[in-house]
JSON list of C-alpha atoms in Angstrom, two decimals:
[
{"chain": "A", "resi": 956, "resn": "UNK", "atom": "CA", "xyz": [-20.73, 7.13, 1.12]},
{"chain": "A", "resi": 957, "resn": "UNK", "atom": "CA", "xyz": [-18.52, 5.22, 3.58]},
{"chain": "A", "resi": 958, "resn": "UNK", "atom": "CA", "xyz": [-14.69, 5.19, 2.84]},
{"chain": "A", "resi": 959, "resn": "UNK", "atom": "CA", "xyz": [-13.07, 1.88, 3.42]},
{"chain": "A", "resi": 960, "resn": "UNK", "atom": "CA", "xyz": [-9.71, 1.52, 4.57]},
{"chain": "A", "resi": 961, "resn": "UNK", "atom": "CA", "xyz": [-8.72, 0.88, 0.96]},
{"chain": "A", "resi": 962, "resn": "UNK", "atom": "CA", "xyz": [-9.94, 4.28, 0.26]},
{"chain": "A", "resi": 963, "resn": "UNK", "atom": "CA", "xyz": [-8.08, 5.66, 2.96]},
{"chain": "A", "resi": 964, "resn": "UNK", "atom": "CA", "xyz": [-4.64, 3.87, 1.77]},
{"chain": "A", "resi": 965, "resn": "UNK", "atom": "CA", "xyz": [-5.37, 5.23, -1.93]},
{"chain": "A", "resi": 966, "resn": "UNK", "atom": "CA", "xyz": [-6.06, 8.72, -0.43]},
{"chain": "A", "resi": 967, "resn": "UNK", "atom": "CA", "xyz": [-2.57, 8.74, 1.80]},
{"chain": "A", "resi": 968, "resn": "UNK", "atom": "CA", "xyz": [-0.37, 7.09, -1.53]},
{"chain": "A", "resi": 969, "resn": "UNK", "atom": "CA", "xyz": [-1.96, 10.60, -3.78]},
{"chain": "A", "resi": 970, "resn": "UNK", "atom": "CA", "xyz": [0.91, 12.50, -2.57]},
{"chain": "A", "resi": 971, "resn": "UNK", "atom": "CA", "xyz": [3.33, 10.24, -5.12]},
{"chain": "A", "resi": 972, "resn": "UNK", "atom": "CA", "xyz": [1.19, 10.96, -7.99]},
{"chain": "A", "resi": 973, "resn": "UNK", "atom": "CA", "xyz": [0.92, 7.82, -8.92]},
{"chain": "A", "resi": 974, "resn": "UNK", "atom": "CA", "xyz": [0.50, 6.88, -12.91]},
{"chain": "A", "resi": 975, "resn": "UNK", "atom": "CA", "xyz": [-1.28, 3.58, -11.47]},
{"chain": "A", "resi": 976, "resn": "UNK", "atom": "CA", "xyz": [-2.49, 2.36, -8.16]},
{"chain": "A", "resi": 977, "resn": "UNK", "atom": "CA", "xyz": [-4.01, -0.89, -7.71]},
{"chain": "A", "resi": 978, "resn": "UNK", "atom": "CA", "xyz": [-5.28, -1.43, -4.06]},
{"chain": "A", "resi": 979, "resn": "UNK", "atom": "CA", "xyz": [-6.52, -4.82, -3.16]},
{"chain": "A", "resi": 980, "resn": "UNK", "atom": "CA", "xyz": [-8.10, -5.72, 0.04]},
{"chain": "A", "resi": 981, "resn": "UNK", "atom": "CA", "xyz": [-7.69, -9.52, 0.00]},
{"chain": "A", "resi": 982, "resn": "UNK", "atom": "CA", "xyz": [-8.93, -9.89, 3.90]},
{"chain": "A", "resi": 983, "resn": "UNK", "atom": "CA", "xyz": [-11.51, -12.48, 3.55]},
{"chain": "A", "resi": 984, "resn": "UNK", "atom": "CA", "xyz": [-8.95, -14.78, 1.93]},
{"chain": "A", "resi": 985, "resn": "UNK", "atom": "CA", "xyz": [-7.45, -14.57, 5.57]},
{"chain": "A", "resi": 986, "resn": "UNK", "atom": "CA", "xyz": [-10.20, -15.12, 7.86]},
{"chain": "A", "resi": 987, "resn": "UNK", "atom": "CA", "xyz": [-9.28, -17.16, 11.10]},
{"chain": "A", "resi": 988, "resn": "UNK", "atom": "CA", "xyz": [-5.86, -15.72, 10.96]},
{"chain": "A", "resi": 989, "resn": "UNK", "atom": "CA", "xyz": [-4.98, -14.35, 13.90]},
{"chain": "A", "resi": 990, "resn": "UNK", "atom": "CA", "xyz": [-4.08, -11.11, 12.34]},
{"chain": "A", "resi": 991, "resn": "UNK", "atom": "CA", "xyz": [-7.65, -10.77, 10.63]},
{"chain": "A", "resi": 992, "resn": "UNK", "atom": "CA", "xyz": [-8.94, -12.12, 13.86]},
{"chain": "A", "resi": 993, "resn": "UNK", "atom": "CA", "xyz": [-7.54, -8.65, 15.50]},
{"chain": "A", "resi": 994, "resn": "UNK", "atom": "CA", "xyz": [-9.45, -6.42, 13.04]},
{"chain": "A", "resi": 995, "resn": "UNK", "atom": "CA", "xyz": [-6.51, -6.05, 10.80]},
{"chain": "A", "resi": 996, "resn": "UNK", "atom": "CA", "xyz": [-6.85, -5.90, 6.63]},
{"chain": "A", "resi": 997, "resn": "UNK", "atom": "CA", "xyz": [-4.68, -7.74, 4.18]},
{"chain": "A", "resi": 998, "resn": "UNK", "atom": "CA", "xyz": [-3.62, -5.97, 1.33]},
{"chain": "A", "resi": 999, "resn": "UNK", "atom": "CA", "xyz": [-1.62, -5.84, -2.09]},
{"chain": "A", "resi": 1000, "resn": "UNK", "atom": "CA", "xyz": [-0.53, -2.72, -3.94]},
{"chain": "A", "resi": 1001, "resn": "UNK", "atom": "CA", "xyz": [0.68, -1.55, -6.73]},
{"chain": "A", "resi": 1002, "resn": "UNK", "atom": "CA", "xyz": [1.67, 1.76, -6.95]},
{"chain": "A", "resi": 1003, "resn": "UNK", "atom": "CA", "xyz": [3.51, 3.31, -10.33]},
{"chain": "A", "resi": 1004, "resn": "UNK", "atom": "CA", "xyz": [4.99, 6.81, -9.54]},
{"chain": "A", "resi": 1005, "resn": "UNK", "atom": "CA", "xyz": [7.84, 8.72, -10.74]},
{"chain": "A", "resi": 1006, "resn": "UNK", "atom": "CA", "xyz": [8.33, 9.18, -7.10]},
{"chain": "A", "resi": 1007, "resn": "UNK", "atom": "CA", "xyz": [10.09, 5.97, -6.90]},
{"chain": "A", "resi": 1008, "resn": "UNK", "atom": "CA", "xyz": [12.87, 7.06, -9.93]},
{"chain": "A", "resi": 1009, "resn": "UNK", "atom": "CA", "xyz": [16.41, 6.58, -8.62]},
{"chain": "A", "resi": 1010, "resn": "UNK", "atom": "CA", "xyz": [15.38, 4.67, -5.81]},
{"chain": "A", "resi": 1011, "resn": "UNK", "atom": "CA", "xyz": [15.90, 1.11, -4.58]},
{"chain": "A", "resi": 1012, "resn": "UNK", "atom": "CA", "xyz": [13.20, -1.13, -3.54]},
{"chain": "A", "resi": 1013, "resn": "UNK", "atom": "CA", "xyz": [14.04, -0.38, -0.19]},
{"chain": "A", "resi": 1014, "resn": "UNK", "atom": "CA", "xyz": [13.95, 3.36, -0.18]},
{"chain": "A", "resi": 1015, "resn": "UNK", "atom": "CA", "xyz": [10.40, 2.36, -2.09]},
{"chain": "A", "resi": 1016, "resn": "UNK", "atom": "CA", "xyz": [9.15, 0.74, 0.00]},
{"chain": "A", "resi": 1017, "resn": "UNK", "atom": "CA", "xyz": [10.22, 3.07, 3.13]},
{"chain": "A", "resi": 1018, "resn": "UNK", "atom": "CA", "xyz": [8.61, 6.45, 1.14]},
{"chain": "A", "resi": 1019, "resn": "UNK", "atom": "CA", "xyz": [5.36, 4.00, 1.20]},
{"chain": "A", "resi": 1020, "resn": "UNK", "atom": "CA", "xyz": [5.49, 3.02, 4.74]},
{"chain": "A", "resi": 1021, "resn": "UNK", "atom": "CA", "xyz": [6.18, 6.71, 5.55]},
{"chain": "A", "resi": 1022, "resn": "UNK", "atom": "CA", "xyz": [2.51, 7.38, 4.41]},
{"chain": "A", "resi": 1023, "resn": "UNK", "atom": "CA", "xyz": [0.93, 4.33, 5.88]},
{"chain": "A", "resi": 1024, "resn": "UNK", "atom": "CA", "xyz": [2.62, 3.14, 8.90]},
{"chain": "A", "resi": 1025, "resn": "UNK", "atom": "CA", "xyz": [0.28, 4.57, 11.87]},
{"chain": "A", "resi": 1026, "resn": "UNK", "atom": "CA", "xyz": [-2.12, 2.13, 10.62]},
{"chain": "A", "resi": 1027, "resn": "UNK", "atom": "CA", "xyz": [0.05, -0.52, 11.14]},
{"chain": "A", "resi": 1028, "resn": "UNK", "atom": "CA", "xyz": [-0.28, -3.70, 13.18]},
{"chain": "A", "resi": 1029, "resn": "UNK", "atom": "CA", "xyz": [-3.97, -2.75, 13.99]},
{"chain": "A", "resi": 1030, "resn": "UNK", "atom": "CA", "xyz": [-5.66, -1.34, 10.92]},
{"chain": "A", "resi": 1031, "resn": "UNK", "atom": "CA", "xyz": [-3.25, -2.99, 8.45]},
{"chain": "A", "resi": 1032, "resn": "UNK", "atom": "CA", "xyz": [-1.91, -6.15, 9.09]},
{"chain": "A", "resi": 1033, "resn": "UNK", "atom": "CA", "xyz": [0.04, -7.58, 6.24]},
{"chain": "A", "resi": 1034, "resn": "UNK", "atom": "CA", "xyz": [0.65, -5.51, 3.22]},
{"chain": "A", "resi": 1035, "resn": "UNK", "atom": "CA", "xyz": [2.58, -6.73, 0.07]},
{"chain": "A", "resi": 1036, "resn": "UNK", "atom": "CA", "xyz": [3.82, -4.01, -1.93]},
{"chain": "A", "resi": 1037, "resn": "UNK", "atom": "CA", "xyz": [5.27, -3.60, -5.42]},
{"chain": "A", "resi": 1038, "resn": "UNK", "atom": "CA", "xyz": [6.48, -0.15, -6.04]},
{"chain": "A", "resi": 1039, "resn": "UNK", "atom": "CA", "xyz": [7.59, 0.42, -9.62]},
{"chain": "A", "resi": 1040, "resn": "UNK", "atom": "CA", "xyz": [8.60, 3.52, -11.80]},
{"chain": "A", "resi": 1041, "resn": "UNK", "atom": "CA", "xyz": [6.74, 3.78, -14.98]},
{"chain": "A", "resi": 1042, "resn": "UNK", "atom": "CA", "xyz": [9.57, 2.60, -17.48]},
{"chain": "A", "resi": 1043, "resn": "UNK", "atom": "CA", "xyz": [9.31, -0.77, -15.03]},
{"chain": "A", "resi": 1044, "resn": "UNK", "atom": "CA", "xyz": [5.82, -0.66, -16.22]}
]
């Protein structure tokens, strides 16, 4: 079984325990974009964790991009993110 990059993202956002994770690769929507054109994926997630309690969306966001950001431009090249607690659920 081959993992996909999706995998790989799902696999690095496990350390927040997530309650729900929703990873979307929506790169064929983007073909010809220069950024797709380079090899990089376009995703949205969703990620649910008590991780995020107390936090901002900023300080969210930057616990998620902790975890992802070495594949960043090349491997991932847009990501949108929504980063809830579960009572935002």
């Amino acid at each position: 079984m081959t993992n996909t990059l999706a995998d790989e993202i799902r696999g690095r956002l496990a350390v927040l325990a997530p309650e729900a994770l929703d990873v979307h690769d929506d790169s064929a929507a983007h073909a010809g974009h220069a950024g797709a054109a380079a090899g990089g994926g376009h995703f949205d997630v969703l990620i649910v964790s008590e991780a995020f309690v107390g936090l901002n969306a900023l300080a969210r966001h930057r616990k998620v991009y902790a975890l992802l950001g070495d594949l960043m431009p090349h491997r991932i090249h847009a990501l949108s993110l929504k980063a809830l607690t579960p009572d935002e659920l």
